[in-house]
Coordinates of C-alpha atoms in Angstrom, one line a residue:
X1 CA 0.0 0.0 0.0
X2 CA 1.2 3.5 -0.8
X3 CA 2.8 5.1 2.2
X4 CA 1.3 8.4 1.2
X5 CA -2.2 6.9 1.1
X6 CA -4.9 8.5 3.2
X7 CA -5.7 5.2 4.8
X8 CA -2.1 4.9 6.2
X9 CA -2.3 8.4 7.6
X10 CA -5.7 7.7 9.1
X11 CA -4.3 4.5 10.8
X12 CA -1.4 6.5 12.3
X13 CA -3.8 9.2 13.5
X14 CA -6.3 6.8 15.0
X15 CA -3.8 4.7 16.8
X16 CA -1.8 7.6 18.2
X17 CA -5.0 9.5 19.3
X18 CA -6.3 6.4 21.0
X19 CA -3.0 5.9 22.8
X20 CA -2.8 9.5 24.0
X21 CA -6.5 9.3 25.1
X22 CA -5.8 6.1 27.0
X23 CA -2.8 7.6 28.8
X24 CA -4.9 10.7 29.7
X25 CA -7.8 8.6 31.0
X26 CA -5.4 6.6 33.2
X27 CA -3.7 9.8 34.6
X28 CA -7.1 11.3 35.3
X29 CA -9.4 8.5 36.4
X30 CA -6.8 6.3 38.0
X31 CA -4.4 8.8 39.6
X32 CA -6.5 12.0 39.7
X33 CA -3.6 13.8 38.0
X34 CA -5.1 17.0 36.5
X35 CA -3.5 20.3 35.5
X36 CA -5.1 23.6 36.4
X37 CA -4.9 25.4 33.1
X38 CA -6.5 22.4 31.4
X39 CA -9.3 22.1 33.9
X40 CA -9.9 25.9 33.8
X41 CA -10.6 25.7 30.0
X42 CA -13.0 22.8 30.6
X43 CA -14.7 24.9 33.2
X44 CA -15.0 27.7 30.6
X45 CA -16.6 25.3 28.1
X46 CA -19.0 24.1 30.8
X47 CA -20.0 27.7 31.6
X48 CA -20.9 28.3 28.0
X49 CA -23.4 25.4 28.0
X50 CA -24.4 24.4 31.5
X51 CA -24.0 27.4 33.9
X52 CA -27.1 29.1 35.3
X53 CA -26.5 31.9 32.7
X54 CA -25.2 30.0 29.6
X55 CA -23.8 32.2 26.8
X56 CA -20.9 32.1 24.4
X57 CA -19.0 35.0 26.0
X58 CA -18.7 32.9 29.2
X59 CA -15.7 31.3 27.4
X60 CA -13.7 34.2 28.9
X61 CA -11.2 36.6 27.4
X62 CA -8.0 36.0 29.4
X63 CA -7.0 33.0 27.2
X64 CA -7.6 32.9 23.5
X65 CA -10.8 30.7 23.0
X66 CA -10.1 27.9 20.7
X67 CA -9.0 25.2 23.2
X68 CA -12.2 25.7 25.2
X69 CA -14.4 26.0 22.1
X70 CA -13.2 22.7 20.8
X71 CA -14.4 21.0 23.9
X72 CA -18.0 22.1 23.5
X73 CA -19.2 19.1 21.5
X74 CA -18.1 16.8 24.3
X75 CA -19.0 19.0 27.2
X76 CA -22.5 19.2 25.7
X77 CA -23.1 15.8 27.2
X78 CA -21.7 16.6 30.6
X79 CA -25.2 17.1 32.1
X80 CA -25.7 13.4 31.4
X81 CA -22.2 12.3 32.2
X82 CA -20.6 14.7 34.7
X83 CA -17.3 12.8 34.6
X84 CA -16.6 14.6 31.3
X85 CA -15.9 17.8 33.2
X86 CA -15.1 16.4 36.6
X87 CA -12.1 14.4 35.3
X88 CA -11.3 16.7 32.3
X89 CA -12.2 14.0 29.8
X90 CA -13.3 16.6 27.2
X91 CA -9.9 18.4 27.4
X92 CA -8.1 15.0 27.2
X93 CA -10.1 14.1 24.1
X94 CA -9.1 17.4 22.4
X95 CA -5.4 17.2 23.2
X96 CA -5.2 13.6 22.1
X97 CA -6.8 14.3 18.8
X98 CA -4.7 17.4 18.0
X99 CA -1.4 15.9 19.2
X100 CA -2.2 12.9 17.0
X101 CA -2.7 15.4 14.2
X102 CA 0.7 16.9 15.0
X103 CA 2.3 13.4 14.8
X104 CA 0.6 12.7 11.5
X105 CA 1.7 16.1 10.2
X106 CA 5.3 15.4 11.1
X107 CA 5.0 12.1 9.2
X108 CA 3.7 14.2 6.2
X109 CA 6.8 16.4 6.4
X110 CA 9.0 13.3 6.1
X111 CA 7.0 12.1 3.1
X112 CA 7.1 15.5 1.4
X113 CA 10.9 15.6 1.9
X114 CA 11.3 12.2 0.2
X115 CA 12.5 10.2 3.3
X116 CA 12.4 6.5 3.0
X117 CA 9.7 4.4 4.7
X118 CA 12.0 3.2 7.5
X119 CA 13.3 6.6 8.3
X120 CA 9.8 8.1 8.1
X121 CA 8.4 5.6 10.4
X122 CA 11.3 5.8 12.8
X123 CA 11.3 9.6 13.0
X124 CA 7.5 9.8 13.4
X125 CA 7.6 7.2 16.2
X126 CA 10.4 9.1 18.0
X127 CA 8.3 12.2 17.9
X128 CA 5.2 10.4 19.0
X129 CA 6.8 8.7 22.0
X130 CA 8.7 11.8 23.3
X131 CA 7.6 12.0 26.9
X132 CA 6.7 15.7 26.6
X133 CA 4.6 15.0 23.5
X134 CA 2.9 12.0 25.2
X135 CA 2.1 14.0 28.4
X136 CA 0.8 17.1 26.6
X137 CA -1.2 14.9 24.2
X138 CA -2.9 13.3 27.2
X139 CA -3.6 16.2 29.7
X140 CA -6.0 18.6 28.0
X141 CA -3.6 21.6 27.9
X142 CA -3.4 24.0 24.9
X143 CA 0.1 22.8 23.9
X144 CA -1.3 19.9 21.7
X145 CA -3.6 22.2 19.7
X146 CA -0.9 24.9 19.4
X147 CA 1.8 22.4 18.3
X148 CA -0.5 20.9 15.7
X149 CA -1.2 24.3 14.1
X150 CA 2.6 25.1 14.2
X151 CA 3.5 21.8 12.5
X152 CA 0.7 22.3 9.9
X153 CA 2.0 25.7 9.1
X154 CA 5.6 24.4 8.9
X155 CA 4.5 21.6 6.5
X156 CA 2.7 24.1 4.2
X157 CA 5.5 26.6 4.1
X158 CA 8.0 23.8 3.4
X159 CA 5.7 22.7 0.5
X160 CA 5.4 26.2 -0.7
X161 CA 9.2 26.6 -1.0
X162 CA 9.1 23.7 -3.6
X163 CA 5.7 24.3 -5.2
X164 CA 5.3 28.1 -5.2
X165 CA 1.6 27.2 -4.9
X166 CA -0.6 30.0 -3.5
X167 CA -2.8 27.4 -1.9
X168 CA 0.0 26.4 0.5
X169 CA 0.4 30.0 1.5
X170 CA -3.3 30.4 2.2
X171 CA -3.5 27.2 4.3
X172 CA -0.4 28.2 6.2
X173 CA -2.1 31.6 7.0
X174 CA -5.3 29.9 8.2
X175 CA -3.2 27.5 10.4
X176 CA -1.4 30.5 11.9
X177 CA -4.7 32.3 12.6
X178 CA -6.0 29.2 14.4
X179 CA -2.7 29.0 16.3
X180 CA -3.2 32.5 17.5
X181 CA -6.7 31.6 18.7
X182 CA -5.0 28.9 20.7
X183 CA -2.1 30.7 22.3
X184 CA -0.8 34.3 22.1
X185 CA 2.7 33.0 21.3
X186 CA 1.5 32.6 17.7
X187 CA 2.1 36.4 17.2
X188 CA 5.8 35.7 16.9
X189 CA 5.2 32.8 14.5
X190 CA 2.9 35.0 12.3
X191 CA 5.5 37.8 12.1
X192 CA 8.3 35.3 11.4
X193 CA 6.3 33.6 8.6
X194 CA 5.5 37.0 7.0
X195 CA 9.2 38.0 7.0
X196 CA 10.2 34.6 5.7
X197 CA 7.7 34.5 2.8
X198 CA 8.6 38.2 1.9
X199 CA 12.3 37.4 1.8
X200 CA 11.9 34.2 -0.2
X201 CA 9.7 35.8 -2.8
X202 CA 12.0 38.8 -3.0
X203 CA 15.0 36.6 -3.6
X204 CA 13.2 34.5 -6.2
X205 CA 11.7 37.4 -8.2
X206 CA 14.6 39.7 -7.8
X207 CA 16.4 37.8 -10.4
X208 CA 14.0 38.3 -13.2
X209 CA 11.2 40.6 -12.2
X210 CA 12.9 43.4 -10.3
X211 CA 10.2 46.0 -10.7
X212 CA 7.4 43.8 -9.4
X213 CA 9.4 42.0 -6.8
X214 CA 8.4 44.1 -3.8
X215 CA 4.7 44.2 -4.6
X216 CA 4.6 40.4 -5.1
X217 CA 6.6 39.8 -2.0
X218 CA 4.3 42.0 0.0
X219 CA 1.3 40.2 -1.4
X220 CA 2.7 36.8 -0.5
X221 CA 3.5 38.0 3.0
X222 CA -0.1 39.4 3.4
X223 CA -1.5 36.0 2.3
X224 CA 0.3 34.2 5.1
X225 CA 0.0 36.8 7.8
X226 CA -3.4 38.3 6.9
X227 CA -5.6 35.6 8.5
X228 CA -3.6 35.8 11.7
X229 CA -3.9 39.6 11.8
X230 CA -7.6 39.4 11.3
X231 CA -7.9 36.9 14.1
X232 CA -5.8 39.2 16.3
X233 CA -8.0 42.3 15.6
X234 CA -11.3 40.5 15.8
X235 CA -10.6 38.8 19.1
X236 CA -9.3 42.1 20.6
X237 CA -12.4 43.9 19.3
X238 CA -14.8 41.3 20.7
X239 CA -13.0 41.4 24.1
X240 CA -13.1 45.2 24.2
X241 CA -16.8 45.4 23.3
X242 CA -17.8 42.8 25.9
X243 CA -15.3 43.4 28.7
X244 CA -13.9 46.9 28.0
X245 CA -10.4 45.3 27.8
X246 CA -8.9 44.5 24.4
X247 CA -6.1 42.4 25.9
X248 CA -7.4 40.9 29.2
X249 CA -4.4 38.6 29.4
X250 CA -2.3 41.7 30.3
X251 CA -4.8 44.1 31.9
X252 CA -7.4 41.9 33.7
X253 CA -7.1 41.0 37.4
X254 CA -7.3 37.4 36.2
X255 CA -4.6 37.8 33.5
X256 CA -1.0 36.6 33.4
X257 CA 0.5 39.9 34.5
X258 CA -1.7 39.9 37.6
X259 CA -1.0 36.3 38.4
X260 CA 2.7 36.9 38.1
X261 CA 2.5 39.9 40.5
X262 CA 0.3 38.0 43.0
X263 CA 2.8 35.2 42.9
X264 CA 5.6 37.4 44.1
X265 CA 6.7 38.8 40.8
X266 CA 9.3 37.3 38.4
X267 CA 11.7 34.8 39.9
X268 CA 15.4 34.8 39.5
X269 CA 17.5 37.3 37.5
X270 CA 18.0 37.8 33.8
X271 CA 21.2 35.7 33.8
X272 CA 19.6 32.9 35.8
X273 CA 16.5 33.1 33.6
X274 CA 18.6 32.9 30.4
X275 CA 20.4 29.9 31.8
X276 CA 17.0 28.2 32.4
X277 CA 15.9 29.0 28.9
X278 CA 19.1 27.4 27.4
X279 CA 18.6 24.4 29.6
X280 CA 14.9 24.0 28.6
X281 CA 15.6 24.2 24.9
X282 CA 18.6 21.8 25.1
X283 CA 16.5 19.4 27.2
X284 CA 13.7 19.2 24.7
X285 CA 15.9 19.5 21.6
X286 CA 19.4 18.2 22.6
X287 CA 20.4 17.8 19.0
X288 CA 19.7 21.4 18.0
X289 CA 23.3 22.8 18.5
X290 CA 24.6 20.0 16.2
X291 CA 21.8 19.9 13.7
X292 CA 21.1 23.6 12.9
X293 CA 24.7 24.5 11.8
X294 CA 25.0 21.2 9.9
X295 CA 21.7 21.6 8.1
X296 CA 22.4 25.3 7.5
X297 CA 25.8 24.4 5.8
X298 CA 24.3 21.7 3.7
X299 CA 21.4 23.8 2.7
X300 CA 23.7 26.6 1.6
X301 CA 25.6 24.2 -0.6
X302 CA 22.3 22.9 -2.1
X303 CA 20.6 26.3 -2.3
X304 CA 17.8 24.6 -0.3
X305 CA 15.6 27.4 1.1
X306 CA 13.4 24.8 3.0
X307 CA 15.9 25.0 5.8
X308 CA 14.7 28.5 6.7
X309 CA 11.2 27.4 7.6
X310 CA 11.7 25.5 10.9
X311 CA 14.2 27.9 12.5
X312 CA 12.0 30.9 11.6
X313 CA 8.7 29.4 12.7
X314 CA 9.6 27.3 15.8
X315 CA 12.5 29.6 16.6
X316 CA 10.3 32.6 16.7
X317 CA 8.0 31.0 19.3
X318 CA 11.1 29.9 21.4
X319 CA 12.5 33.4 21.1
X320 CA 9.2 34.9 22.2
X321 CA 9.1 32.7 25.3
X322 CA 12.8 33.3 26.1
X323 CA 12.5 37.1 25.9
X324 CA 9.3 37.2 28.0
X325 CA 10.8 35.0 30.7
X326 CA 14.2 36.6 30.8
X327 CA 12.4 40.0 30.9
X328 CA 10.3 38.7 33.9
X329 CA 6.9 38.9 32.3
X330 CA 6.0 35.2 32.4
X331 CA 6.8 32.0 34.2
X332 CA 9.6 29.5 33.6
X333 CA 7.7 26.4 32.6
X334 CA 9.3 23.7 30.5
X335 CA 6.2 23.3 28.4
X336 CA 6.6 26.8 27.1
X337 CA 9.6 25.6 25.1
X338 CA 7.9 22.5 23.6
X339 CA 8.5 23.9 20.1
X340 CA 12.1 22.8 20.4
X341 CA 11.0 19.2 19.8
X342 CA 9.6 19.7 16.2
X343 CA 12.5 22.1 15.5
X344 CA 15.0 19.4 16.2
X345 CA 13.0 16.8 14.3
X346 CA 12.6 18.8 11.2
X347 CA 16.4 19.4 11.3
X348 CA 16.9 15.6 11.3
X349 CA 14.5 15.3 8.3
X350 CA 16.5 17.9 6.3
X351 CA 20.0 16.4 6.7
X352 CA 19.5 14.5 3.5
X353 CA 18.6 16.3 0.2
X354 CA 15.0 16.5 -0.7
X355 CA 13.8 13.9 -3.3
X356 CA 10.7 13.3 -5.2
X357 CA 7.9 15.6 -6.3
X358 CA 5.7 17.4 -3.8
X359 CA 2.0 17.2 -4.9
X360 CA 0.6 20.6 -5.8
X361 CA -2.8 21.8 -7.1
X362 CA -1.3 24.7 -9.0
X363 CA 2.5 25.0 -9.1
X364 CA 3.7 28.6 -9.3
X365 CA 6.2 30.2 -11.5
X366 CA 9.1 29.3 -9.3
X367 CA 8.1 25.7 -8.5
X368 CA 11.0 23.3 -8.9
X369 CA 10.9 19.5 -9.3
X370 CA 13.0 17.0 -7.4
X371 CA 14.5 14.1 -9.2
X372 CA 14.4 10.7 -7.7
X373 CA 16.8 9.1 -10.2
X374 CA 18.4 5.8 -9.4
X375 CA 21.6 6.6 -7.4
X376 CA 24.8 4.6 -7.4
X377 CA 25.1 1.8 -4.9
X378 CA 27.6 3.7 -2.8
X379 CA 25.4 6.8 -2.8
X380 CA 22.4 4.8 -1.7
X381 CA 24.5 3.2 1.1
X382 CA 25.6 6.6 2.2
X383 CA 22.0 7.9 2.4
X384 CA 21.0 4.9 4.5
X385 CA 23.9 5.5 6.9
X386 CA 23.0 9.2 7.3
X387 CA 19.3 8.3 7.7
X388 CA 20.2 5.8 10.4
X389 CA 22.3 8.4 12.1
X390 CA 19.5 10.9 12.2
X391 CA 17.2 8.3 13.8
X392 CA 19.9 7.4 16.4
X393 CA 20.4 11.0 17.1
X394 CA 16.7 11.5 17.8
X395 CA 16.4 8.3 19.8
X396 CA 19.4 9.4 21.9
X397 CA 17.6 12.7 22.7
X398 CA 14.8 10.9 24.5
X399 CA 16.7 9.9 27.7
X400 CA 17.9 13.5 28.0
X401 CA 14.3 14.9 27.8
X402 CA 13.0 12.2 30.1
X403 CA 15.7 13.0 32.7
X404 CA 15.0 16.7 32.7
X405 CA 11.2 16.1 32.8
X406 CA 11.6 14.3 36.1
X407 CA 13.7 17.0 37.8
X408 CA 11.7 19.2 40.3
X409 CA 14.0 22.3 39.7
X410 CA 13.6 22.2 35.9
X411 CA 10.2 20.7 35.5
X412 CA 8.0 21.6 38.4
X413 CA 4.8 20.9 36.6
X414 CA 5.8 17.4 35.3
X415 CA 8.3 15.8 37.6
X416 CA 5.6 14.1 39.8
X417 CA 4.9 11.8 36.8
X418 CA 8.0 9.8 37.9
X419 CA 6.4 9.0 41.2
X420 CA 3.0 8.0 40.1
X421 CA 3.7 4.3 40.5
X422 CA 5.9 4.7 43.6
X423 CA 4.6 3.8 47.1
X424 CA 7.0 6.3 48.6
X425 CA 6.2 9.6 47.0
X426 CA 7.7 12.8 48.2
X427 CA 5.3 15.0 50.1
X428 CA 5.4 17.7 47.3
X429 CA 4.9 15.2 44.5
X430 CA 1.9 13.7 46.4
X431 CA 0.4 17.2 46.7
X432 CA 0.9 17.8 43.0
X433 CA -0.8 14.5 42.2
X434 CA -3.6 15.3 44.6
X435 CA -4.3 18.8 43.2
X436 CA -8.0 19.4 43.0
X437 CA -8.9 16.4 45.1
X438 CA -10.1 18.8 47.9
X439 CA -12.1 20.7 45.3
X440 CA -13.8 17.5 44.1
X441 CA -14.7 16.7 47.7
X442 CA -16.2 20.2 48.2
X443 CA -18.2 19.7 45.0
X444 CA -19.5 16.3 46.3
X445 CA -20.5 17.9 49.6
X446 CA -22.4 20.7 47.9
X447 CA -24.1 18.4 45.5
X448 CA -25.3 16.2 48.4
X449 CA -27.1 19.2 49.9
X450 CA -29.4 19.4 46.8
X451 CA -29.2 23.2 46.7
X452 CA -31.3 25.3 44.3
X453 CA -29.9 27.2 41.3
X454 CA -27.8 30.2 42.3
X455 CA -27.3 29.2 45.9
X456 CA -23.5 29.2 46.0
X457 CA -21.3 32.3 45.4
X458 CA -17.8 31.6 44.2
X459 CA -15.1 33.2 42.1
X460 CA -13.4 31.2 39.3
X461 CA -9.8 32.1 40.4
X462 CA -9.7 28.9 42.4
X463 CA -13.3 27.8 42.3
X464 CA -13.3 26.6 38.7
X465 CA -12.2 23.1 39.9
X466 CA -15.2 22.9 42.2
X467 CA -17.7 23.9 39.5
X468 CA -16.2 21.6 36.9
X469 CA -16.4 18.7 39.4
X470 CA -20.0 19.3 40.3
X471 CA -23.0 17.4 39.0
X472 CA -25.1 20.6 39.4
X473 CA -23.1 23.6 38.0
X474 CA -26.2 25.7 38.0
X475 CA -26.1 25.9 41.8
X476 CA -23.1 28.3 41.5
X477 CA -23.0 32.0 40.8
X478 CA -19.8 32.6 38.9
X479 CA -18.1 35.7 37.3
X480 CA -19.4 34.9 33.8
X481 CA -23.0 35.3 35.0
X482 CA -24.3 38.6 33.8
X483 CA -25.8 39.3 37.3
X484 CA -22.6 38.3 39.2
X485 CA -21.9 41.8 40.4
X486 CA -25.4 42.4 41.5
X487 CA -25.4 39.1 43.5
X488 CA -22.0 39.9 44.9
X489 CA -23.2 43.2 46.2
X490 CA -26.2 41.7 48.0
X491 CA -26.0 37.9 48.2
X492 CA -28.8 37.7 50.8
X493 CA -31.2 39.6 48.5
X494 CA -30.3 37.3 45.6
X495 CA -31.0 34.1 47.6
X496 CA -27.4 33.0 47.9
X497 CA -27.0 30.5 50.8
X498 CA -23.3 29.8 50.8
X499 CA -20.1 31.6 49.9
X500 CA -16.8 29.9 49.1
X501 CA -13.8 31.9 50.2
X502 CA -10.0 31.7 50.0
X503 CA -7.3 33.7 51.8
X504 CA -6.9 37.3 50.7
X505 CA -3.2 36.8 49.7
X506 CA -1.3 35.7 46.6
X507 CA -3.7 34.9 43.8
X508 CA -6.6 35.1 46.3
X509 CA -6.2 38.9 46.1
X510 CA -7.9 38.8 42.7
X511 CA -10.8 36.8 44.0
X512 CA -14.0 38.9 43.6
X513 CA -15.3 38.1 47.1
X514 CA -12.0 39.3 48.6
X515 CA -12.1 42.5 46.5
X516 CA -15.7 43.2 47.5
X517 CA -15.3 42.1 51.1
X518 CA -11.6 42.3 52.1
X519 CA -12.1 40.5 55.5
X520 CA -14.6 37.9 54.4
X521 CA -12.2 34.9 54.7
X522 CA -11.1 36.1 58.1
X523 CA -14.4 36.9 59.8
X524 CA -17.2 36.8 57.2
X525 CA -17.2 40.6 56.8
X526 CA -20.6 40.7 58.5
X527 CA -22.3 39.1 55.6
X528 CA -21.7 35.4 56.5
X529 CA -21.1 33.0 59.4
X530 CA -18.5 30.3 59.2
X531 CA -19.7 26.8 58.4
X532 CA -16.5 24.9 57.9
X533 CA -12.8 25.4 57.1
X534 CA -11.3 22.9 54.7
X535 CA -7.5 22.4 54.5
X536 CA -6.3 21.6 51.0
X537 CA -4.4 18.5 50.0
X538 CA -3.2 20.0 46.6
X539 CA -0.1 21.9 45.8
X540 CA -0.5 25.6 45.5
X541 CA -4.1 25.3 46.4
X542 CA -5.8 27.4 49.1
X543 CA -7.5 26.6 52.4
X544 CA -11.3 27.0 51.8
X545 CA -13.8 28.5 54.2
X546 CA -17.5 28.1 53.6
X547 CA -19.7 30.9 55.0
X548 CA -23.5 30.8 55.3
X549 CA -25.0 34.1 54.1
X550 CA -26.7 36.0 57.0
X551 CA -30.3 36.8 56.6
X552 CA -31.2 33.8 54.3
X553 CA -33.5 31.1 55.6
X554 CA -32.6 27.5 54.8

């Protein structure tokens, strides 16, 4: 069967998606290992469909919306199967599907390049089993969706270098727009793609069409960057119209800048942060220092412009994350540098010269064909040796990534994975694994009381995990409800019975109840009487206090 056939690609996609989904289900249902950012997006999707005030804008404007929107078809059934949101199964389904799409796209890059079947299969498998790829394909985070769109963009731009087909540029532009609607990091990729396309077109047309070169180069750049620019403007406009803030990620009390300030500000110093960035990139792409200069030199000899794509696209995302972390405006999480993995892999794919024709709907003026003529035996043997070497290089990178992934100082969000099967877990690892177990217990307790709709007032800063775990999300009054401020100002009048509060420190400073009633966690602020205090088993999770609203009869 043709290795390029859609049935082969479909089998790859199906098997990998099922594997990631299975890993995610085990992590969630067996170990209760959930990540906050993933669960918060599930909560947002739940708020759109099953809150007491369901509406699309409940998706929120701090994060770009696509990861949560993609969950809606699954979350739609959560009223019948509450486990969908309680255990983040909708998020796991989305990440499994999109990471499988990224794996399939990497395989497509191999085929487009003309790699042999053994090398294609081996490199695709190495990418698929990378521990970071497996984990983020199985936990519902946005990395899987983002990585898929980046890989899709890379494949289309690589094809465009050979085909000069406008369709490849248009698809790359659409992929970049969707990447922006997944993560803000895509701004860097959009800019890099625009400059890359402008430069390549300028170089091509400068030889024979000097007068029109700048106009055509600008047009090609607009084709690839235009959809992303439209997505940027439309999302900012919608956010401004609804919330009064065009960029809530930076200006909202729930945004990244506020979270960083509430967490004590940026950690480390520029030099220490730069050292962490270098460590993170080398941990996820150990072969990059060797591959990039090698492939750059070979590409210069071959006049192979395809080499420019991966460093420009993935490198722009890595540079964006590096600069923001070194500058102290974001956190130092290993996952932010996950683009190093496909960057290294594409470098391995490009060590050998491209061979074979790339299918194209409408080849452009500067399309060029690749010959797959029969090579001498010694040349074929050399290609096999080099192909084997690239595979060994990729396989040898896996232990490095795995080791770093399990180090608390370098990978605080992932290292507890190494202790899941251990009977003697460290206290901190146990707390990480137990994150949100207390919130699930609170949700069960509230569900057992059979409270009417709108009976429990809670902010989503920490309360998202409680609402997502509940079988009756309509019992909660949350910030996305249009009457939230009215209810917050007079909970007794609105019929609220219980208020869930957290300490007014750290991230708790942005909690709406603390901002309206600064002493509510300490003494009820004369609007509530303490019912119970609940210590938290999870890492970086607050002690909860439940207050009964004064003046409301049971």
